[in-house]
Amino acid sequence: MGRAKDLLSFPLTAEFIQTIGGDEAVDLVKICLKKNGKCLDEDIEKEMKHLKITEIRSILNRLHYRGIACYNKTKNKNSGWYTYTWEIKKRRIIELILEQQSERLQKLEEKARFGESHAFFACKKACEETAFEIAAQYEFRCPECGEMMAPIDSAEKAKAVQEQITTLKQELDALQKAV
Ligand SMILES: [Zn+2]
């Protein structure tokens, strides 16, 4: 149970689940993880009374579509009804996040490289950072407010991007170790 809590305590995980399944998806995943692979529809319904069954189904379907939630279907011999037992695939969640974030990481690294080789300009209010070529077209007046633009300290900027890269790498590393 401690582990289940760990995975969702990562902002990256919570954010990702929310993107896939909507606002209620994080709570739903939490409920499923607590049941450790034996989560029945009823268990979710009981703990999410504020939602309609169709809403719960729709979240589960979205998670299932991405391989995050899997189910086992068993037929009740007496009633003839099917029971669904849900399981959350923690490994799959991490896999998908790593895939998504590696793209973000690549973009940050490109940005860092671009920043090192290009000069940027901004006004005092820092409305918008503008590459030299574009700033020159505006005759170094801010396209937003019309004030004069001056070169930005590119070392400072590169450092900020590098810090973002380092933080993201650390987060992804910790996430991989969570399961
Ligand atoms: Zn401005």
mmCIF file of C-alpha atoms and ligand atoms in Angstrom:
data_model
loop_
_atom_site.group_PDB
_atom_site.id
_atom_site.type_symbol
_atom_site.label_atom_id
_atom_site.label_comp_id
_atom_site.label_asym_id
_atom_site.label_seq_id
_atom_site.Cartn_x
_atom_site.Cartn_y
_atom_site.Cartn_z
ATOM 1 C CA MET A 1 0.000 0.000 0.000
ATOM 2 C CA GLY A 2 2.885 2.319 0.760
ATOM 3 C CA ARG A 3 4.173 1.831 -2.766
ATOM 4 C CA ALA A 4 0.835 2.638 -4.326
ATOM 5 C CA LYS A 5 0.829 5.932 -2.474
ATOM 6 C CA ASP A 6 4.366 6.618 -3.628
ATOM 7 C CA LEU A 7 3.550 6.358 -7.312
ATOM 8 C CA LEU A 8 0.662 8.825 -7.157
ATOM 9 C CA SER A 9 2.555 11.224 -4.935
ATOM 10 C CA PHE A 10 4.723 12.127 -7.927
ATOM 11 C CA PRO A 11 3.327 15.277 -9.541
ATOM 12 C CA LEU A 12 4.229 13.812 -12.938
ATOM 13 C CA THR A 13 2.070 10.740 -12.304
ATOM 14 C CA ALA A 14 -0.956 12.587 -10.968
ATOM 15 C CA GLU A 15 -0.769 15.065 -13.844
ATOM 16 C CA PHE A 16 -0.481 12.269 -16.378
ATOM 17 C CA ILE A 17 -3.406 10.225 -15.015
ATOM 18 C CA GLN A 18 -5.511 13.358 -15.001
ATOM 19 C CA THR A 19 -4.684 14.094 -18.626
ATOM 20 C CA ILE A 20 -5.663 10.585 -19.662
ATOM 21 C CA GLY A 21 -8.734 10.005 -17.498
ATOM 22 C CA GLY A 22 -9.963 13.411 -16.363
ATOM 23 C CA ASP A 23 -10.228 15.110 -12.973
ATOM 24 C CA GLU A 24 -11.615 12.100 -11.084
ATOM 25 C CA ALA A 25 -9.173 9.592 -12.525
ATOM 26 C CA VAL A 26 -6.481 10.113 -9.875
ATOM 27 C CA ASP A 27 -8.896 9.211 -7.063
ATOM 28 C CA LEU A 28 -10.147 6.231 -8.998
ATOM 29 C CA VAL A 29 -6.632 4.916 -9.577
ATOM 30 C CA LYS A 30 -5.910 5.420 -5.872
ATOM 31 C CA ILE A 31 -8.937 3.283 -4.956
ATOM 32 C CA CYS A 32 -7.925 0.551 -7.408
ATOM 33 C CA LEU A 33 -4.336 0.473 -6.206
ATOM 34 C CA LYS A 34 -5.487 0.080 -2.598
ATOM 35 C CA LYS A 35 -7.354 -3.088 -3.608
ATOM 36 C CA ASN A 36 -4.151 -4.459 -5.044
ATOM 37 C CA GLY A 37 -5.389 -5.875 -8.334
ATOM 38 C CA LYS A 38 -8.710 -7.087 -6.961
ATOM 39 C CA CYS A 39 -10.822 -4.001 -7.376
ATOM 40 C CA LEU A 40 -14.465 -4.642 -8.241
ATOM 41 C CA ASP A 41 -16.769 -2.165 -9.929
ATOM 42 C CA GLU A 42 -18.692 -1.999 -6.648
ATOM 43 C CA ASP A 43 -15.587 -1.011 -4.709
ATOM 44 C CA ILE A 44 -15.165 2.020 -6.933
ATOM 45 C CA GLU A 45 -18.880 2.869 -6.877
ATOM 46 C CA LYS A 46 -18.911 2.709 -3.077
ATOM 47 C CA GLU A 47 -16.040 5.165 -2.753
ATOM 48 C CA MET A 48 -17.074 7.480 -5.575
ATOM 49 C CA LYS A 49 -20.752 7.953 -4.792
ATOM 50 C CA HIS A 50 -20.730 11.435 -6.290
ATOM 51 C CA LEU A 51 -20.217 9.920 -9.743
ATOM 52 C CA LYS A 52 -22.697 8.130 -11.970
ATOM 53 C CA ILE A 53 -21.842 4.576 -12.930
ATOM 54 C CA THR A 54 -21.542 5.662 -16.544
ATOM 55 C CA GLU A 55 -18.989 8.286 -15.511
ATOM 56 C CA ILE A 56 -16.918 5.706 -13.646
ATOM 57 C CA ARG A 57 -17.120 3.409 -16.675
ATOM 58 C CA SER A 58 -15.971 6.153 -18.958
ATOM 59 C CA ILE A 59 -12.890 6.853 -16.811
ATOM 60 C CA LEU A 60 -12.077 3.133 -16.649
ATOM 61 C CA ASN A 61 -12.465 2.844 -20.406
ATOM 62 C CA ARG A 62 -10.080 5.707 -21.018
ATOM 63 C CA LEU A 63 -7.507 4.128 -18.694
ATOM 64 C CA HIS A 64 -8.088 0.735 -20.285
ATOM 65 C CA TYR A 65 -7.582 2.152 -23.756
ATOM 66 C CA ARG A 66 -4.050 3.207 -22.792
ATOM 67 C CA GLY A 67 -3.314 -0.100 -21.078
ATOM 68 C CA ILE A 68 -3.269 1.482 -17.621
ATOM 69 C CA ALA A 69 -6.317 -0.385 -16.293
ATOM 70 C CA CYS A 70 -6.932 -4.035 -17.125
ATOM 71 C CA TYR A 71 -9.887 -6.177 -16.170
ATOM 72 C CA ASN A 72 -10.874 -9.755 -15.586
ATOM 73 C CA LYS A 73 -14.436 -10.703 -16.407
ATOM 74 C CA THR A 74 -16.137 -13.492 -14.456
ATOM 75 C CA LYS A 75 -19.689 -14.706 -14.810
ATOM 76 C CA ASN A 76 -21.776 -15.206 -11.705
ATOM 77 C CA LYS A 77 -23.345 -18.656 -12.100
ATOM 78 C CA ASN A 78 -26.498 -17.749 -10.198
ATOM 79 C CA SER A 79 -27.334 -14.329 -11.547
ATOM 80 C CA GLY A 80 -25.698 -14.667 -14.955
ATOM 81 C CA TRP A 81 -24.201 -11.189 -14.493
ATOM 82 C CA TYR A 82 -20.584 -10.415 -15.192
ATOM 83 C CA THR A 83 -18.251 -9.122 -12.528
ATOM 84 C CA TYR A 84 -15.318 -6.978 -13.534
ATOM 85 C CA THR A 85 -12.160 -7.025 -11.474
ATOM 86 C CA TRP A 86 -9.830 -4.158 -12.242
ATOM 87 C CA GLU A 87 -6.100 -3.928 -11.962
ATOM 88 C CA ILE A 88 -3.895 -0.870 -12.428
ATOM 89 C CA LYS A 89 -0.659 -1.508 -14.306
ATOM 90 C CA LYS A 90 1.896 0.598 -12.510
ATOM 91 C CA ARG A 91 4.723 -0.342 -14.878
ATOM 92 C CA ARG A 92 2.645 0.779 -17.829
ATOM 93 C CA ILE A 93 1.968 4.158 -16.221
ATOM 94 C CA ILE A 94 5.685 4.707 -15.760
ATOM 95 C CA GLU A 95 6.445 3.528 -19.292
ATOM 96 C CA LEU A 96 3.979 6.016 -20.762
ATOM 97 C CA ILE A 97 5.256 8.872 -18.626
ATOM 98 C CA LEU A 98 8.859 8.160 -19.593
ATOM 99 C CA GLU A 99 7.855 8.120 -23.247
ATOM 100 C CA GLN A 100 6.018 11.432 -22.925
ATOM 101 C CA GLN A 101 8.673 13.128 -20.831
ATOM 102 C CA SER A 102 11.589 12.028 -22.981
ATOM 103 C CA GLU A 103 10.065 14.160 -25.742
ATOM 104 C CA ARG A 104 9.877 17.079 -23.340
ATOM 105 C CA LEU A 105 13.457 16.449 -22.319
ATOM 106 C CA GLN A 106 14.557 16.478 -25.946
ATOM 107 C CA LYS A 107 12.817 19.808 -26.512
ATOM 108 C CA LEU A 108 14.500 21.288 -23.445
ATOM 109 C CA GLU A 109 17.877 20.083 -24.672
ATOM 110 C CA GLU A 110 17.220 21.623 -28.074
ATOM 111 C CA LYS A 111 16.209 24.826 -26.346
ATOM 112 C CA ALA A 112 19.433 24.783 -24.336
ATOM 113 C CA ARG A 113 21.510 24.299 -27.483
ATOM 114 C CA PHE A 114 19.563 26.982 -29.348
ATOM 115 C CA GLY A 115 19.991 29.350 -26.423
ATOM 116 C CA GLU A 116 23.729 28.846 -26.402
ATOM 117 C CA SER A 117 24.098 29.737 -30.054
ATOM 118 C CA HIS A 118 21.538 32.535 -30.358
ATOM 119 C CA ALA A 119 21.126 35.935 -28.773
ATOM 120 C CA PHE A 120 17.778 36.883 -27.268
ATOM 121 C CA PHE A 121 16.268 40.278 -26.584
ATOM 122 C CA ALA A 122 13.567 41.519 -24.245
ATOM 123 C CA CYS A 123 12.178 44.789 -22.888
ATOM 124 C CA LYS A 124 12.478 45.774 -19.206
ATOM 125 C CA LYS A 125 9.049 44.326 -18.488
ATOM 126 C CA ALA A 126 10.124 41.056 -20.144
ATOM 127 C CA CYS A 127 6.914 40.843 -22.207
ATOM 128 C CA GLU A 128 8.442 38.326 -24.550
ATOM 129 C CA GLU A 129 11.874 36.883 -25.287
ATOM 130 C CA THR A 130 12.683 37.469 -28.914
ATOM 131 C CA ALA A 131 15.467 36.007 -31.023
ATOM 132 C CA PHE A 132 17.911 38.496 -32.529
ATOM 133 C CA GLU A 133 16.595 38.097 -36.084
ATOM 134 C CA ILE A 134 13.049 38.894 -34.986
ATOM 135 C CA ALA A 135 14.066 41.666 -32.600
ATOM 136 C CA ALA A 136 15.972 43.283 -35.471
ATOM 137 C CA GLN A 137 12.842 43.225 -37.633
ATOM 138 C CA TYR A 138 11.055 45.198 -34.918
ATOM 139 C CA GLU A 139 14.035 47.561 -34.736
ATOM 140 C CA PHE A 140 14.540 46.366 -31.182
ATOM 141 C CA ARG A 141 11.227 47.683 -29.940
ATOM 142 C CA CYS A 142 9.107 45.242 -27.952
ATOM 143 C CA PRO A 143 6.235 43.987 -30.174
ATOM 144 C CA GLU A 144 4.008 43.958 -27.070
ATOM 145 C CA CYS A 145 4.634 47.300 -25.370
ATOM 146 C CA GLY A 146 6.874 49.251 -27.750
ATOM 147 C CA GLU A 147 9.698 49.776 -25.218
ATOM 148 C CA MET A 148 13.298 49.296 -26.301
ATOM 149 C CA MET A 149 14.621 45.759 -26.018
ATOM 150 C CA ALA A 150 18.073 44.839 -24.746
ATOM 151 C CA PRO A 151 20.069 41.583 -24.973
ATOM 152 C CA ILE A 152 19.229 39.004 -22.314
ATOM 153 C CA ASP A 153 22.004 37.403 -20.311
ATOM 154 C CA SER A 154 22.181 34.142 -22.248
ATOM 155 C CA ALA A 155 24.357 32.392 -19.651
ATOM 156 C CA GLU A 156 21.674 33.005 -17.045
ATOM 157 C CA LYS A 157 19.028 31.712 -19.417
ATOM 158 C CA ALA A 158 21.024 28.600 -20.339
ATOM 159 C CA LYS A 159 21.529 27.903 -16.663
ATOM 160 C CA ALA A 160 17.782 28.036 -16.047
ATOM 161 C CA VAL A 161 17.105 25.559 -18.866
ATOM 162 C CA GLN A 162 19.894 23.289 -17.617
ATOM 163 C CA GLU A 163 18.302 23.340 -14.173
ATOM 164 C CA GLN A 164 14.944 22.361 -15.674
ATOM 165 C CA ILE A 165 16.644 19.469 -17.471
ATOM 166 C CA THR A 166 18.397 18.274 -14.310
ATOM 167 C CA THR A 167 15.202 18.451 -12.240
ATOM 168 C CA LEU A 168 13.201 16.542 -14.841
ATOM 169 C CA LYS A 169 15.896 13.854 -15.116
ATOM 170 C CA GLN A 170 15.924 13.438 -11.344
ATOM 171 C CA GLU A 171 12.130 13.162 -11.230
ATOM 172 C CA LEU A 172 12.093 10.520 -13.960
ATOM 173 C CA ASP A 173 14.854 8.617 -12.212
ATOM 174 C CA ALA A 174 12.959 8.593 -8.912
ATOM 175 C CA LEU A 175 9.770 7.584 -10.702
ATOM 176 C CA GLN A 176 11.456 4.565 -12.262
ATOM 177 C CA LYS A 177 12.561 3.458 -8.839
ATOM 178 C CA ALA A 178 9.066 3.808 -7.369
ATOM 179 C CA VAL A 179 7.796 0.495 -8.739
HETATM 180 ZN ZN ZN B 1 7.514 44.822 -23.628
#
